[in-house]
Short mmCIF file of C-alpha atoms in Angstrom, two decimals:
data_model
loop_
_atom_site.label_atom_id
_atom_site.label_comp_id
_atom_site.label_asym_id
_atom_site.label_seq_id
_atom_site.Cartn_x
_atom_site.Cartn_y
_atom_site.Cartn_z
CA MET A 13 -13.78 194.63 250.51
CA LYS A 14 -11.66 192.37 252.57
CA LEU A 15 -8.67 193.58 250.78
CA PHE A 16 -9.45 197.20 251.59
CA GLY A 17 -9.93 196.18 255.23
CA ILE A 18 -6.41 194.84 255.38
CA PHE A 19 -5.03 198.01 253.86
CA ARG A 20 -6.90 200.13 256.37
CA ARG A 21 -5.62 198.09 259.28
CA ARG A 22 -2.06 198.36 258.07
CA ALA A 23 -2.38 202.08 257.67
CA THR A 24 -3.69 202.41 261.20
CA THR A 25 -0.84 200.35 262.63
CA THR A 26 1.69 202.54 260.88
CA ILE A 27 0.12 205.70 262.27
CA GLN A 28 -0.01 204.23 265.75
CA SER A 29 3.64 203.18 265.71
CA LYS A 30 4.67 206.62 264.46
CA ALA A 31 3.04 208.15 267.51
CA GLY A 32 5.06 205.96 269.87
CA LEU A 33 8.28 206.41 267.89
CA ALA A 34 9.53 209.71 269.27
CA PRO A 35 11.01 208.36 272.53
CA LEU A 36 12.37 205.36 270.66
CA LEU A 37 14.07 207.61 268.12
CA GLY A 38 15.60 209.63 270.95
CA LEU A 39 16.95 206.47 272.49
CA LEU A 40 18.30 205.34 269.14
CA ALA A 41 20.00 208.69 268.66
CA ILE A 42 21.70 208.40 272.05
CA MET A 43 22.78 204.84 271.22
CA ALA A 44 24.08 205.95 267.84
CA ILE A 45 26.20 208.64 269.47
CA SER A 46 27.62 206.28 272.09
CA PHE A 47 28.24 203.65 269.41
CA ALA A 48 30.00 206.23 267.30
CA VAL A 49 32.39 206.94 270.19
CA THR A 50 33.07 203.32 271.16
CA PRO A 51 33.95 202.04 267.65
CA LEU A 52 36.32 205.02 267.31
CA ARG A 53 38.47 203.47 270.04
CA ALA A 54 37.86 199.89 268.95
CA GLY A 55 38.76 200.80 265.36
CA PHE A 56 42.04 202.28 266.47
CA GLU A 57 43.01 199.20 268.49
CA GLU A 58 42.04 196.88 265.65
CA GLY A 59 44.13 198.98 263.30
CA TRP A 60 47.05 198.92 265.71
CA ASP A 61 46.88 195.11 266.06
CA ALA A 62 46.79 194.75 262.28
CA TYR A 63 49.73 197.17 261.98
CA GLN A 64 51.75 195.07 264.44
CA ARG A 65 50.95 191.94 262.41
CA GLY A 66 52.17 193.65 259.25
CA ASP A 67 48.63 193.70 257.82
CA PHE A 68 48.79 197.32 256.69
CA THR A 69 45.73 197.15 254.44
CA THR A 70 43.52 196.37 257.44
CA ALA A 71 45.29 199.05 259.49
CA ILE A 72 44.45 201.61 256.80
CA ASN A 73 40.85 200.43 256.57
CA GLU A 74 40.45 200.81 260.34
CA TRP A 75 42.22 204.16 260.64
CA LYS A 76 40.91 205.93 257.55
CA PRO A 77 37.35 206.52 258.89
CA LEU A 78 38.77 207.67 262.23
CA ALA A 79 41.20 210.01 260.51
CA THR A 80 38.40 211.43 258.37
CA ALA A 81 36.32 211.94 261.55
CA GLY A 82 39.19 213.99 263.05
CA ASP A 83 41.09 211.48 265.24
CA THR A 84 44.61 213.04 265.29
CA ARG A 85 46.40 209.82 266.23
CA ALA A 86 44.81 207.93 263.33
CA GLN A 87 45.66 210.88 261.04
CA PHE A 88 49.29 210.75 262.17
CA ASN A 89 49.60 206.99 261.67
CA LEU A 90 47.96 207.17 258.26
CA GLY A 91 50.57 209.78 257.32
CA VAL A 92 53.33 207.38 258.41
CA LEU A 93 51.92 204.55 256.27
CA PHE A 94 51.86 206.84 253.21
CA ASP A 95 55.36 208.17 253.96
CA GLN A 96 56.81 204.66 254.30
CA GLY A 97 54.72 203.09 251.53
CA LYS A 98 53.18 200.50 253.82
CA GLY A 99 49.97 198.97 252.49
CA VAL A 100 49.82 201.77 249.90
CA PRO A 101 52.19 203.05 247.24
CA LEU A 102 54.60 205.54 248.83
CA ASN A 103 52.93 208.95 248.64
CA ARG A 104 54.57 211.88 250.42
CA ILE A 105 51.89 214.36 249.40
CA ALA A 106 49.27 212.20 251.16
CA ALA A 107 51.61 211.87 254.17
CA VAL A 108 51.87 215.65 254.44
CA HIS A 109 48.08 215.97 254.04
CA TRP A 110 47.39 213.75 257.08
CA TRP A 111 50.27 215.08 259.17
CA ARG A 112 49.09 218.64 258.60
CA LYS A 113 45.59 217.75 259.83
CA ALA A 114 47.00 216.04 262.95
CA ALA A 115 49.50 218.87 263.49
CA GLU A 116 46.73 221.45 263.37
CA GLY A 117 44.88 219.27 265.89
CA GLY A 118 47.85 219.61 268.25
CA PHE A 119 49.50 216.18 267.77
CA ALA A 120 53.21 216.78 268.55
CA SER A 121 54.67 213.87 266.55
CA ALA A 122 52.72 215.04 263.49
CA GLN A 123 54.06 218.59 263.98
CA HIS A 124 57.57 217.14 264.06
CA ASN A 125 57.13 215.00 260.94
CA LEU A 126 55.41 217.82 259.05
CA ALA A 127 58.32 220.11 259.97
CA ASN A 128 60.79 217.58 258.60
CA SER A 129 58.81 217.18 255.37
CA LEU A 130 58.99 220.98 255.03
CA ILE A 131 62.75 220.89 255.63
CA ALA A 132 63.38 218.12 253.10
CA GLY A 133 60.78 219.42 250.62
CA ASP A 134 59.15 215.98 250.60
CA GLY A 135 55.54 216.11 249.41
CA VAL A 136 55.45 219.87 249.98
CA ALA A 137 57.51 222.88 248.89
CA GLN A 138 60.61 223.37 251.05
CA ASP A 139 59.86 226.02 253.70
CA TYR A 140 62.32 226.37 256.57
CA GLY A 141 60.32 229.17 258.22
CA ALA A 142 57.14 227.08 258.45
CA ALA A 143 59.23 224.13 259.66
CA ILE A 144 60.65 226.26 262.50
CA ASP A 145 57.11 227.24 263.57
CA TRP A 146 55.99 223.61 263.77
CA LEU A 147 59.17 222.54 265.56
CA LYS A 148 58.61 225.26 268.17
CA GLN A 149 55.03 224.05 268.71
CA ALA A 150 56.14 220.43 269.11
CA SER A 151 58.98 221.52 271.42
CA SER A 152 56.52 223.42 273.59
CA LEU A 153 54.60 220.14 273.90
CA GLY A 154 57.82 218.56 275.17
CA LEU A 155 59.01 216.61 272.13
CA ALA A 156 62.80 216.11 272.57
CA ARG A 157 63.39 215.24 268.92
CA SER A 158 61.92 218.57 267.82
CA LYS A 159 64.10 220.46 270.31
CA TYR A 160 67.15 218.74 268.86
CA THR A 161 66.12 219.55 265.28
CA LEU A 162 65.51 223.18 266.31
CA GLY A 163 69.03 223.23 267.74
CA LYS A 164 70.37 222.07 264.37
CA MET A 165 68.31 224.71 262.50
CA TYR A 166 69.90 227.42 264.67
CA ALA A 167 73.36 225.87 264.21
CA PHE A 168 73.09 225.96 260.40
CA GLY A 169 71.00 229.13 260.17
CA LEU A 170 68.14 227.44 258.29
CA GLY A 171 64.98 229.57 258.40
CA VAL A 172 66.53 231.61 261.22
CA GLU A 173 69.69 233.63 261.81
CA ALA A 174 72.51 231.23 262.74
CA ASP A 175 72.87 231.46 266.51
CA LYS A 176 75.29 229.10 268.30
CA THR A 177 74.05 230.06 271.77
CA LEU A 178 70.39 229.35 270.94
CA SER A 179 71.46 226.19 269.15
CA MET A 180 73.28 224.99 272.27
CA ARG A 181 70.29 225.87 274.46
CA TRP A 182 67.88 223.73 272.40
CA ILE A 183 70.36 220.87 272.07
CA VAL A 184 71.02 220.74 275.83
CA GLU A 185 67.24 220.78 276.46
CA ALA A 186 66.85 217.82 274.11
CA ALA A 187 69.85 216.08 275.71
CA GLU A 188 68.35 216.52 279.16
CA ALA A 189 65.13 214.97 277.83
CA GLY A 190 67.13 211.88 276.85
CA ASN A 191 67.66 212.38 273.10
CA LEU A 192 70.87 210.46 272.28
CA ALA A 193 71.85 212.44 269.18
CA ALA A 194 71.43 215.63 271.24
CA GLN A 195 73.58 214.23 274.05
CA TYR A 196 76.31 213.41 271.52
CA ASN A 197 76.05 216.90 269.98
CA ALA A 198 76.07 218.59 273.39
CA ALA A 199 79.25 216.64 274.18
CA LYS A 200 80.92 217.84 270.97
CA MET A 201 79.88 221.45 271.59
CA TYR A 202 81.28 221.38 275.15
CA ARG A 203 84.45 219.74 273.85
CA ASP A 204 84.96 222.43 271.18
CA GLY A 205 83.56 225.40 273.12
CA ASP A 206 80.98 225.80 270.36
CA GLY A 207 78.12 228.06 271.52
CA VAL A 208 79.22 227.54 275.11
CA ALA A 209 82.39 227.84 277.22
CA GLN A 210 84.68 224.86 276.60
CA ASP A 211 84.21 222.27 279.34
CA TYR A 212 85.81 218.83 278.95
CA ARG A 213 84.08 217.43 282.05
CA GLU A 214 80.64 218.33 280.66
CA ALA A 215 81.71 216.81 277.34
CA VAL A 216 82.58 213.53 279.07
CA LYS A 217 79.30 213.58 280.98
CA TRP A 218 77.19 213.80 277.80
CA TYR A 219 79.38 211.39 275.78
CA ARG A 220 79.02 208.84 278.57
CA LEU A 221 75.22 209.10 278.80
CA ALA A 222 74.79 208.46 275.08
CA ALA A 223 77.61 205.88 274.98
CA GLU A 224 76.08 203.82 277.78
CA ALA A 225 72.81 203.82 275.82
CA GLY A 226 74.67 202.30 272.84
CA TYR A 227 75.12 205.40 270.64
CA GLY A 228 78.15 204.47 268.50
CA LYS A 229 79.49 207.95 267.74
CA ALA A 230 79.34 208.85 271.46
CA GLN A 231 81.22 205.65 272.31
CA ALA A 232 83.96 206.70 269.87
CA GLY A 233 83.95 210.21 271.39
CA LEU A 234 84.22 208.88 274.94
CA ALA A 235 87.10 206.64 273.84
CA GLN A 236 88.92 209.73 272.52
CA ARG A 237 88.44 211.49 275.89
CA TYR A 238 89.91 208.50 277.72
CA ALA A 239 92.82 208.28 275.28
CA ALA A 240 93.58 212.01 275.55
CA GLY A 241 92.92 212.18 279.30
CA GLU A 242 90.83 215.31 278.84
CA GLY A 243 87.92 215.82 281.24
CA ILE A 244 88.70 212.43 282.72
CA GLY A 245 91.81 210.49 283.85
CA LYS A 246 93.72 208.94 280.95
CA ASP A 247 92.80 205.24 280.68
CA LEU A 248 93.80 203.32 277.57
CA VAL A 249 91.91 200.17 278.59
CA GLN A 250 88.65 202.16 278.79
CA ALA A 251 89.57 203.93 275.55
CA LEU A 252 90.07 200.60 273.77
CA MET A 253 86.87 199.15 275.20
CA TRP A 254 84.71 202.08 274.03
CA THR A 255 86.35 202.34 270.63
CA THR A 256 85.89 198.56 270.14
CA LEU A 257 82.18 198.85 271.01
CA ALA A 258 81.86 201.66 268.44
CA ALA A 259 83.88 199.73 265.84
CA ASN A 260 81.64 196.69 266.38
CA GLN A 261 78.73 198.86 265.25
CA GLY A 262 80.54 199.44 261.97
CA LEU A 263 81.73 202.99 262.68
CA GLY A 264 84.63 203.51 260.25
CA ARG A 265 86.63 206.04 262.24
CA ALA A 266 86.41 203.87 265.36
CA VAL A 267 87.95 201.00 263.40
CA THR A 268 90.92 203.24 262.51
CA ALA A 269 91.19 204.67 266.03
CA ARG A 270 91.15 201.13 267.42
CA GLU A 271 94.08 200.10 265.22
CA ASP A 272 96.03 203.18 266.35
CA LEU A 273 95.35 202.35 270.01
CA LEU A 274 96.28 198.69 269.64
CA ALA A 275 99.69 199.72 268.31
CA THR A 276 100.48 201.62 271.53
CA MET A 277 99.13 199.15 274.12
CA SER A 278 100.59 196.14 275.95
CA SER A 279 99.06 192.69 275.50
CA ASP A 280 97.82 192.77 279.12
CA GLU A 281 96.01 196.07 278.53
CA ILE A 282 94.48 194.73 275.31
CA ALA A 283 93.31 191.57 277.09
CA ALA A 284 91.76 193.65 279.88
CA ALA A 285 89.85 195.77 277.35
CA ASP A 286 88.68 192.65 275.46
CA GLY A 287 87.39 191.24 278.76
CA LEU A 288 85.37 194.43 279.39
CA VAL A 289 83.94 194.33 275.85
CA LYS A 290 82.82 190.72 276.39
CA ILE A 291 81.14 191.59 279.69
CA ARG A 292 79.23 194.44 278.03
CA ALA A 293 78.30 192.30 275.04
CA ALA A 294 76.98 189.58 277.36
CA ALA A 295 74.99 192.15 279.35
CA ALA A 296 73.49 193.55 276.13
CA ASP A 297 72.23 190.13 274.93
CA MET B 17 94.95 165.27 214.23
CA PRO B 18 96.12 164.39 217.74
CA VAL B 19 97.51 167.91 218.00
CA ARG B 20 94.21 169.39 216.91
CA ARG B 21 92.34 167.12 219.31
CA LEU B 22 94.67 168.16 222.10
CA LEU B 23 94.13 171.78 221.19
CA ILE B 24 90.36 171.30 221.27
CA MET B 25 90.62 169.59 224.62
CA VAL B 26 92.72 172.46 225.98
CA ILE B 27 90.21 175.01 224.69
CA VAL B 28 87.26 173.03 226.08
CA ALA B 29 89.06 172.66 229.42
CA ALA B 30 89.78 176.38 229.49
CA VAL B 31 86.17 177.30 228.69
CA VAL B 32 84.81 174.80 231.21
CA GLY B 33 87.38 176.04 233.69
CA VAL B 34 86.38 179.66 233.23
CA THR B 35 82.67 178.98 233.29
CA GLY B 36 83.26 176.62 236.22
CA ILE B 37 84.82 179.44 238.25
CA ALA B 38 82.16 181.85 237.09
CA ARG B 39 79.43 179.41 237.97
CA ALA B 40 80.94 178.74 241.37
CA THR B 41 80.94 182.47 242.10
CA VAL B 42 77.46 182.85 240.69
CA ASN B 43 76.33 179.97 242.89
CA ASP B 44 78.00 181.46 245.96
CA ALA B 45 76.36 184.80 245.30
CA ALA B 46 72.97 183.13 244.87
CA ASN B 47 73.52 181.20 248.11
CA PHE B 48 74.48 184.40 249.90
CA ILE B 49 71.24 186.10 248.86
CA ASN B 50 69.23 182.98 249.54
CA GLN B 51 70.62 182.69 253.08
CA LEU B 52 70.10 186.37 253.77
CA GLY B 53 66.56 186.08 252.41
CA ASN B 54 65.78 183.08 254.61
CA GLN B 55 67.12 184.85 257.68
CA ALA B 56 65.03 187.89 256.79
CA ILE B 57 61.88 185.81 256.34
CA SER B 58 62.33 184.07 259.69
CA THR B 59 62.81 187.50 261.29
CA LEU B 60 59.59 188.71 259.68
CA ARG B 61 57.71 185.66 260.93
CA ALA B 62 58.70 186.23 264.56
CA THR B 63 55.22 187.39 265.48
CA ASP B 64 56.06 187.38 269.20
CA LEU B 65 58.05 190.57 268.50
CA THR B 66 56.54 194.00 267.93
CA LEU B 67 56.74 195.49 264.45
CA SER B 68 59.50 197.90 265.50
CA GLN B 69 61.49 195.03 267.04
CA ARG B 70 61.14 193.01 263.82
CA GLU B 71 62.20 196.04 261.80
CA ALA B 72 65.24 196.50 264.07
CA GLN B 73 66.32 192.88 263.52
CA PHE B 74 65.73 193.16 259.80
CA ARG B 75 67.83 196.30 259.83
CA LYS B 76 70.74 194.44 261.48
CA LEU B 77 70.61 191.85 258.72
CA LEU B 78 70.62 194.56 256.08
CA SER B 79 73.57 196.36 257.67
CA ARG B 80 75.58 193.14 257.49
CA GLY B 81 74.51 192.38 253.92
CA PHE B 82 74.82 195.86 252.36
CA ASP B 83 78.17 197.60 251.95
CA LEU B 84 76.81 200.96 253.10
CA HIS B 85 80.12 202.78 252.69
CA PHE B 86 80.56 201.56 249.12
CA ILE B 87 76.98 202.38 248.12
CA GLY B 88 77.10 205.74 249.88
CA ARG B 89 80.21 206.80 247.97
CA PHE B 90 78.82 205.58 244.66
CA VAL B 91 75.55 207.44 245.21
CA LEU B 92 77.40 210.69 245.91
CA GLY B 93 79.43 210.31 242.69
CA ARG B 94 81.77 213.17 241.89
CA TYR B 95 80.55 215.15 244.90
CA TRP B 96 82.30 212.73 247.29
CA ARG B 97 85.73 214.19 246.56
CA ARG B 98 84.44 217.77 246.77
CA ALA B 99 83.06 217.21 250.29
CA THR B 100 85.15 218.07 253.37
CA PRO B 101 86.25 215.12 255.57
CA GLU B 102 83.70 216.26 258.19
CA GLN B 103 80.93 216.26 255.56
CA GLN B 104 82.04 212.85 254.31
CA ASN B 105 81.82 211.44 257.86
CA ASP B 106 78.39 212.98 258.45
CA TYR B 107 77.17 211.85 255.05
CA ILE B 108 78.24 208.21 255.47
CA ALA B 109 76.60 208.04 258.92
CA LEU B 110 73.38 209.68 257.68
CA TYR B 111 73.23 207.77 254.42
CA GLY B 112 73.62 204.42 256.20
CA GLU B 113 70.83 205.37 258.56
CA TYR B 114 68.65 206.57 255.66
CA LEU B 115 69.15 203.42 253.61
CA LEU B 116 68.58 201.06 256.53
CA GLN B 117 65.48 202.94 257.68
CA THR B 118 64.06 203.07 254.18
CA TYR B 119 64.48 199.37 253.52
CA SER B 120 63.65 198.06 256.98
CA SER B 121 60.45 200.11 257.10
CA ARG B 122 59.49 199.34 253.53
CA LEU B 123 60.24 195.62 253.60
CA GLY B 124 60.61 194.74 257.27
CA GLY B 125 56.99 195.01 258.24
CA TYR B 126 55.54 192.36 256.02
CA SER B 127 54.77 188.84 257.07
CA GLY B 128 53.86 185.70 255.20
CA GLU B 129 56.31 186.34 252.39
CA THR B 130 58.67 183.98 250.64
CA LEU B 131 61.81 184.94 248.77
CA ILE B 132 62.65 182.79 245.77
CA VAL B 133 65.97 183.06 243.93
CA THR B 134 64.95 182.90 240.28
CA GLY B 135 68.41 183.23 238.73
CA ALA B 136 71.90 184.68 238.91
CA ARG B 137 74.21 186.03 236.24
CA GLN B 138 77.65 187.53 235.87
CA ALA B 139 76.84 191.21 235.25
CA SER B 140 80.40 192.52 234.98
CA GLU B 141 83.91 191.37 235.80
CA LYS B 142 83.35 191.78 239.53
CA ASP B 143 79.59 191.78 239.92
CA ILE B 144 76.91 189.15 239.97
CA VAL B 145 73.24 189.98 239.83
CA VAL B 146 70.99 187.61 241.76
CA SER B 147 67.34 187.80 240.71
CA THR B 148 64.67 187.11 243.29
CA LYS B 149 60.92 187.15 243.55
CA LEU B 150 59.25 188.20 246.78
CA ASP B 151 55.94 186.35 246.94
CA ARG B 152 53.33 188.17 248.92
CA PRO B 153 50.08 186.69 250.17
CA ASN B 154 48.10 189.57 248.67
CA GLY B 155 49.44 188.73 245.22
CA LEU B 156 51.54 191.89 244.94
CA ASP B 157 54.76 190.06 244.09
CA ILE B 158 57.95 192.07 243.84
CA ALA B 159 60.90 191.31 241.57
CA ALA B 160 64.20 192.35 243.16
CA ASP B 161 67.66 192.08 241.58
CA TRP B 162 70.59 192.16 243.99
CA ARG B 163 73.98 193.28 242.72
CA VAL B 164 76.61 191.40 244.70
CA ARG B 165 80.38 191.86 244.84
CA VAL B 166 83.13 190.34 246.97
CA ILE B 167 84.59 193.16 249.07
CA ASP B 168 87.29 192.45 251.67
CA GLY B 169 86.74 188.73 251.17
CA ARG B 170 82.99 188.89 251.88
CA TYR B 171 79.94 188.85 249.70
CA ARG B 172 78.24 192.24 249.95
CA ILE B 173 75.21 193.81 248.30
CA ILE B 174 76.14 196.97 246.41
CA ASP B 175 72.77 197.72 244.76
CA VAL B 176 69.23 196.48 244.58
CA ALA B 177 66.83 197.03 241.72
CA ILE B 178 63.14 196.77 242.54
CA GLU B 179 61.08 196.00 239.43
CA GLY B 180 64.11 196.95 237.36
CA ILE B 181 64.72 200.34 238.99
CA SER B 182 68.16 200.64 240.57
CA MET B 183 68.20 202.16 244.03
CA ALA B 184 71.77 203.42 243.67
CA PHE B 185 71.20 205.15 240.33
CA THR B 186 67.88 206.65 241.43
CA GLN B 187 69.40 208.06 244.59
CA ARG B 188 72.45 209.27 242.70
CA SER B 189 70.34 211.49 240.47
CA ASP B 190 68.10 212.60 243.39
CA PHE B 191 71.08 213.56 245.52
CA ALA B 192 72.84 215.33 242.66
CA SER B 193 69.81 217.56 242.12
CA VAL B 194 69.68 218.45 245.83
CA ILE B 195 73.41 219.24 245.87
CA ARG B 196 73.13 221.39 242.74
CA ARG B 197 70.34 223.37 244.43
CA ASP B 198 71.49 223.56 248.08
CA GLY B 199 75.05 222.24 248.18
CA MET B 200 76.43 219.39 250.25
CA GLU B 201 75.05 220.88 253.49
CA GLY B 202 71.61 220.95 251.85
CA LEU B 203 71.83 217.22 251.16
CA LEU B 204 72.91 216.52 254.74
CA THR B 205 69.93 218.57 255.96
CA VAL B 206 67.53 216.56 253.79
CA LEU B 207 68.98 213.25 255.00
CA ARG B 208 68.85 214.44 258.60
CA ALA B 209 65.19 215.45 258.15
CA ARG B 210 64.25 212.14 256.56
CA THR B 211 65.92 210.04 259.24
CA THR B 212 64.50 211.90 262.24
CA LYS B 213 60.83 211.29 261.46
CA ILE B 214 58.70 209.52 264.06
CA SER B 215 56.99 206.24 263.22
CA ALA B 216 53.43 205.08 263.90
CA THR B 217 52.32 205.12 267.50
CA ALA B 218 49.57 203.95 269.84
CA SER B 219 50.37 206.83 272.18
CA ILE B 220 47.83 209.64 272.27
CA ASN B 221 50.17 212.60 271.78
#
């Protein structure tokens, strides 16, 4: 009898607590939702810290649930880890899978990387037309690198009719946004009158911007302008300085150009150029 | 008998001499890889730097250690001479970038590794292969064989085989298939696409 009594009391308690549970459940639901949002951010940061430490396994473990839940930044980064084989065996199909999800979610860097996978045919069938579409989307979001790549697609006629004028337009846009490769290419196109009226001064302007930022090929190009005195006053000391900076980066043709210059210059001029190189090297350190 | 003994001594001296030179070169090559490895490890351990800064430093080390021009030409094989001078210039620049990016991103990110030189052997008249083991904390050790040659008076890496698979030969066959399909410009496009990709970010767009 006693035993039954206990059972009855337990049953009653359960029924009573069920009655008072509705508001509690509501509260729990609200908490669950807010918790679900907070760990999303926390998980990303923890993943990012692990990534910086070189602990890619933890980064993947943190980002994977976020990526699955639709976080485009986590999707993009997961794609990078698969593409570079960090913390996982290199897998370009998986990289494309995550980049496509992030690209469809409007993440510009993912649109750019997906476009380049489509161009190279890495992890996906080569498709220049689809690549152009993604590059245009990323460009419209302001990504300079995509504008530059679009410029190259128009220059080579990949997935589009070759169009030097359109190529130049995209490359100058990317150059204006600070893309060094685009600045160097804009300089060459102005120098050669390729897709635009020849303009040595504009060529020098773009060579200089990229050269000052340390872009080796632009340094070699600027050196040539100084040596030829085209678009700028002829100045062999400046020419030698820029070609030496480019040669120091291991640029083969700058090494040759430097030897040619040295043969025509006085020891005073060479010493002056060496002094300038040292000043720049010291400033760079 | 004295003549025979003298002859034996000469032969022994010659053999010792030859192996002595060979060993000295083998030792130098092993030291070169060992030093490069130690520099790389200390770069990787610089935890006050961001991952991309560590990768950039690692990349500088690689560009000094690898003969990018030599490897690039080898990888292109017979297509090198068929390319225009402009294409050759573009290719060398892109290939160097591709190789450095690939290796600095694949190896440069890790920390807590040690590189152990496990042996070195004369692989051909000019080349020495230095075998190493990259010990990783997670137990995923990697065996890497570095093919080293003296070029312009300096020790340079001309190939690396990871777990027995040669990078140069793998790329050579990959590149040849791209060129057969899309020509030299096609290969340049692929290399351009691979080297322009954006790396991981904490930025929200």
